[in-house]
Amino acid sequence: MAERYHAAISRCRNQDHPSYRNYGDLGIDVLFDGAESWVRYLMTLDRAGSVRGLDIDRIDNQSHYMEGNLRFVTRATNLRNKSTNQHFEYRGVTLVAVDVYDAIIVDYPSFGLARSTTARMAGSGYSLDQILAAVPRRKRS
């Protein structure tokens, strides 16, 4: 877990880090006294010892790496908590564009577009009506 502390420090404080513009440039910092306090805090979140294979995630991406803003999540959840994700409003719920297909197929079982096409359209500002009316490409034989 200490290596994740050093990776976060680098993203937030090293101007030469490729991701600095998404962290340090935005004012995001690591608000722990050091790797030891970081690990000690994360251990309080892992009382059952069940975080193996999980990612450390900031709950609020606009806030710091600090107590109360960190959690353990699956990689899939972590990837859906990115500021670069495109969102789509579906039946009063805000979804990440890549999840729109899964919501539509429940309500419209015969929906014919591919998952990737649906995500692209949802992320590009198409309305639900436009997505539902889109004609799927014919499969090549």
Tab-separated table of C-alpha atoms in Angstrom:
chain	number	residue	atom	x	y	z
A	1	MET	CA	0.000	0.000	0.000
A	2	ALA	CA	2.944	2.309	0.550
A	3	GLU	CA	3.760	2.195	-3.176
A	4	ARG	CA	0.298	3.680	-3.897
A	5	TYR	CA	1.148	6.539	-1.510
A	6	HIS	CA	4.328	7.309	-3.441
A	7	ALA	CA	2.461	7.086	-6.764
A	8	ALA	CA	-0.149	9.567	-5.484
A	9	ILE	CA	2.576	11.913	-4.189
A	10	SER	CA	4.237	11.823	-7.588
A	11	ARG	CA	0.992	12.600	-9.484
A	12	CYS	CA	0.220	15.491	-7.125
A	13	ARG	CA	3.645	17.054	-6.585
A	14	ASN	CA	5.971	16.119	-9.430
A	15	GLN	CA	5.436	18.531	-12.317
A	16	ASP	CA	7.276	16.132	-14.639
A	17	HIS	CA	4.822	13.289	-13.962
A	18	PRO	CA	2.609	12.605	-17.016
A	19	SER	CA	-0.554	12.807	-14.870
A	20	TYR	CA	0.422	15.934	-12.919
A	21	ARG	CA	-1.958	18.090	-14.992
A	22	ASN	CA	-4.891	15.964	-13.754
A	23	TYR	CA	-3.840	16.141	-10.105
A	24	GLY	CA	-1.288	18.697	-8.928
A	25	ASP	CA	-2.279	21.288	-11.529
A	26	LEU	CA	-5.856	21.025	-10.257
A	27	GLY	CA	-4.750	21.593	-6.659
A	28	ILE	CA	-5.179	17.983	-5.561
A	29	ASP	CA	-2.699	16.886	-2.919
A	30	VAL	CA	-1.972	14.029	-0.535
A	31	LEU	CA	-2.916	15.100	2.985
A	32	PHE	CA	-1.149	12.403	4.992
A	33	ASP	CA	2.000	12.892	7.084
A	34	GLY	CA	3.777	10.131	5.209
A	35	ALA	CA	3.501	6.622	3.852
A	36	GLU	CA	3.149	5.182	7.339
A	37	SER	CA	0.063	7.257	8.215
A	38	TRP	CA	-1.395	6.497	4.751
A	39	VAL	CA	-1.000	2.739	5.303
A	40	ARG	CA	-2.280	2.957	8.883
A	41	TYR	CA	-5.422	4.755	7.662
A	42	LEU	CA	-6.022	2.314	4.801
A	43	MET	CA	-5.693	-0.579	7.242
A	44	THR	CA	-8.641	0.864	9.197
A	45	LEU	CA	-10.690	0.558	5.997
A	46	ASP	CA	-9.585	-3.056	5.564
A	47	ARG	CA	-10.661	-4.578	8.861
A	48	ALA	CA	-11.560	-7.896	7.225
A	49	GLY	CA	-8.336	-8.151	5.216
A	50	SER	CA	-10.309	-8.407	2.009
A	51	VAL	CA	-8.850	-5.654	-0.174
A	52	ARG	CA	-6.435	-7.824	-2.130
A	53	GLY	CA	-6.913	-7.048	-5.820
A	54	LEU	CA	-8.891	-3.868	-5.174
A	55	ASP	CA	-7.942	-0.314	-6.161
A	56	ILE	CA	-7.652	2.688	-3.870
A	57	ASP	CA	-10.106	5.314	-5.083
A	58	ARG	CA	-10.918	8.901	-4.165
A	59	ILE	CA	-14.644	9.151	-3.508
A	60	ASP	CA	-14.717	12.797	-4.623
A	61	ASN	CA	-12.361	13.273	-7.570
A	62	GLN	CA	-12.283	17.040	-7.006
A	63	SER	CA	-10.881	16.574	-3.501
A	64	HIS	CA	-7.611	15.418	-1.973
A	65	TYR	CA	-6.143	12.097	-1.000
A	66	MET	CA	-7.217	12.376	2.637
A	67	GLU	CA	-9.043	10.563	5.410
A	68	GLY	CA	-12.698	10.185	4.570
A	69	ASN	CA	-12.119	10.483	0.824
A	70	LEU	CA	-10.481	7.121	0.149
A	71	ARG	CA	-12.059	3.733	-0.356
A	72	PHE	CA	-11.256	0.341	-1.828
A	73	VAL	CA	-13.139	-0.525	-5.017
A	74	THR	CA	-12.980	-2.933	-7.909
A	75	ARG	CA	-11.130	-1.819	-11.023
A	76	ALA	CA	-14.461	-1.509	-12.882
A	77	THR	CA	-15.837	0.849	-10.219
A	78	ASN	CA	-12.623	2.849	-10.187
A	79	LEU	CA	-12.735	3.336	-13.950
A	80	ARG	CA	-16.286	4.655	-13.657
A	81	ASN	CA	-15.170	7.297	-11.144
A	82	LYS	CA	-13.038	9.343	-13.534
A	83	SER	CA	-13.489	13.004	-14.319
A	84	THR	CA	-13.086	12.221	-18.033
A	85	ASN	CA	-16.083	9.865	-18.151
A	86	GLN	CA	-19.007	10.960	-20.280
A	87	HIS	CA	-22.382	10.820	-18.580
A	88	PHE	CA	-25.907	10.163	-19.794
A	89	GLU	CA	-29.221	10.776	-18.089
A	90	TYR	CA	-31.423	7.666	-18.282
A	91	ARG	CA	-34.820	7.630	-16.565
A	92	GLY	CA	-33.705	10.168	-13.979
A	93	VAL	CA	-30.423	8.404	-13.209
A	94	THR	CA	-27.014	9.641	-14.333
A	95	LEU	CA	-25.007	6.807	-15.860
A	96	VAL	CA	-21.512	6.603	-17.275
A	97	ALA	CA	-21.956	6.334	-21.047
A	98	VAL	CA	-20.427	2.856	-21.167
A	99	ASP	CA	-23.205	1.596	-18.864
A	100	VAL	CA	-26.124	2.918	-20.935
A	101	TYR	CA	-26.398	-0.247	-23.032
A	102	ASP	CA	-26.960	-2.369	-19.906
A	103	ALA	CA	-29.803	-0.080	-18.785
A	104	ILE	CA	-31.447	0.061	-22.210
A	105	ILE	CA	-31.361	-3.682	-22.834
A	106	VAL	CA	-33.350	-4.292	-19.623
A	107	ASP	CA	-36.164	-2.035	-20.797
A	108	TYR	CA	-35.870	-2.858	-24.518
A	109	PRO	CA	-34.800	-6.523	-24.853
A	110	SER	CA	-34.825	-6.394	-28.648
A	111	PHE	CA	-32.550	-3.329	-28.748
A	112	GLY	CA	-30.188	-3.950	-31.644
A	113	LEU	CA	-27.211	-1.618	-31.320
A	114	ALA	CA	-23.854	-2.860	-30.126
A	115	ARG	CA	-22.625	-1.927	-26.660
A	116	SER	CA	-19.788	0.178	-28.114
A	117	THR	CA	-22.072	2.046	-30.512
A	118	THR	CA	-24.523	2.779	-27.707
A	119	ALA	CA	-21.720	4.101	-25.476
A	120	ARG	CA	-20.361	6.284	-28.276
A	121	MET	CA	-23.766	7.765	-29.010
A	122	ALA	CA	-24.590	8.292	-25.332
A	123	GLY	CA	-21.249	10.014	-24.779
A	124	SER	CA	-21.671	12.174	-27.885
A	125	GLY	CA	-24.879	13.809	-26.752
A	126	TYR	CA	-27.486	11.757	-28.590
A	127	SER	CA	-30.866	11.581	-26.866
A	128	LEU	CA	-32.439	8.329	-25.748
A	129	ASP	CA	-34.970	8.603	-28.578
A	130	GLN	CA	-32.151	8.992	-31.119
A	131	ILE	CA	-30.293	6.003	-29.723
A	132	LEU	CA	-33.421	3.843	-29.739
A	133	ALA	CA	-34.223	4.896	-33.321
A	134	ALA	CA	-30.724	4.200	-34.650
A	135	VAL	CA	-30.541	1.352	-37.116
A	136	PRO	CA	-27.887	-1.251	-36.337
A	137	ARG	CA	-25.310	-2.059	-38.976
A	138	ARG	CA	-25.847	-5.233	-40.871
A	139	LYS	CA	-23.455	-7.971	-39.860
A	140	ARG	CA	-20.937	-9.015	-42.447
A	141	SER	CA	-21.127	-12.590	-43.583
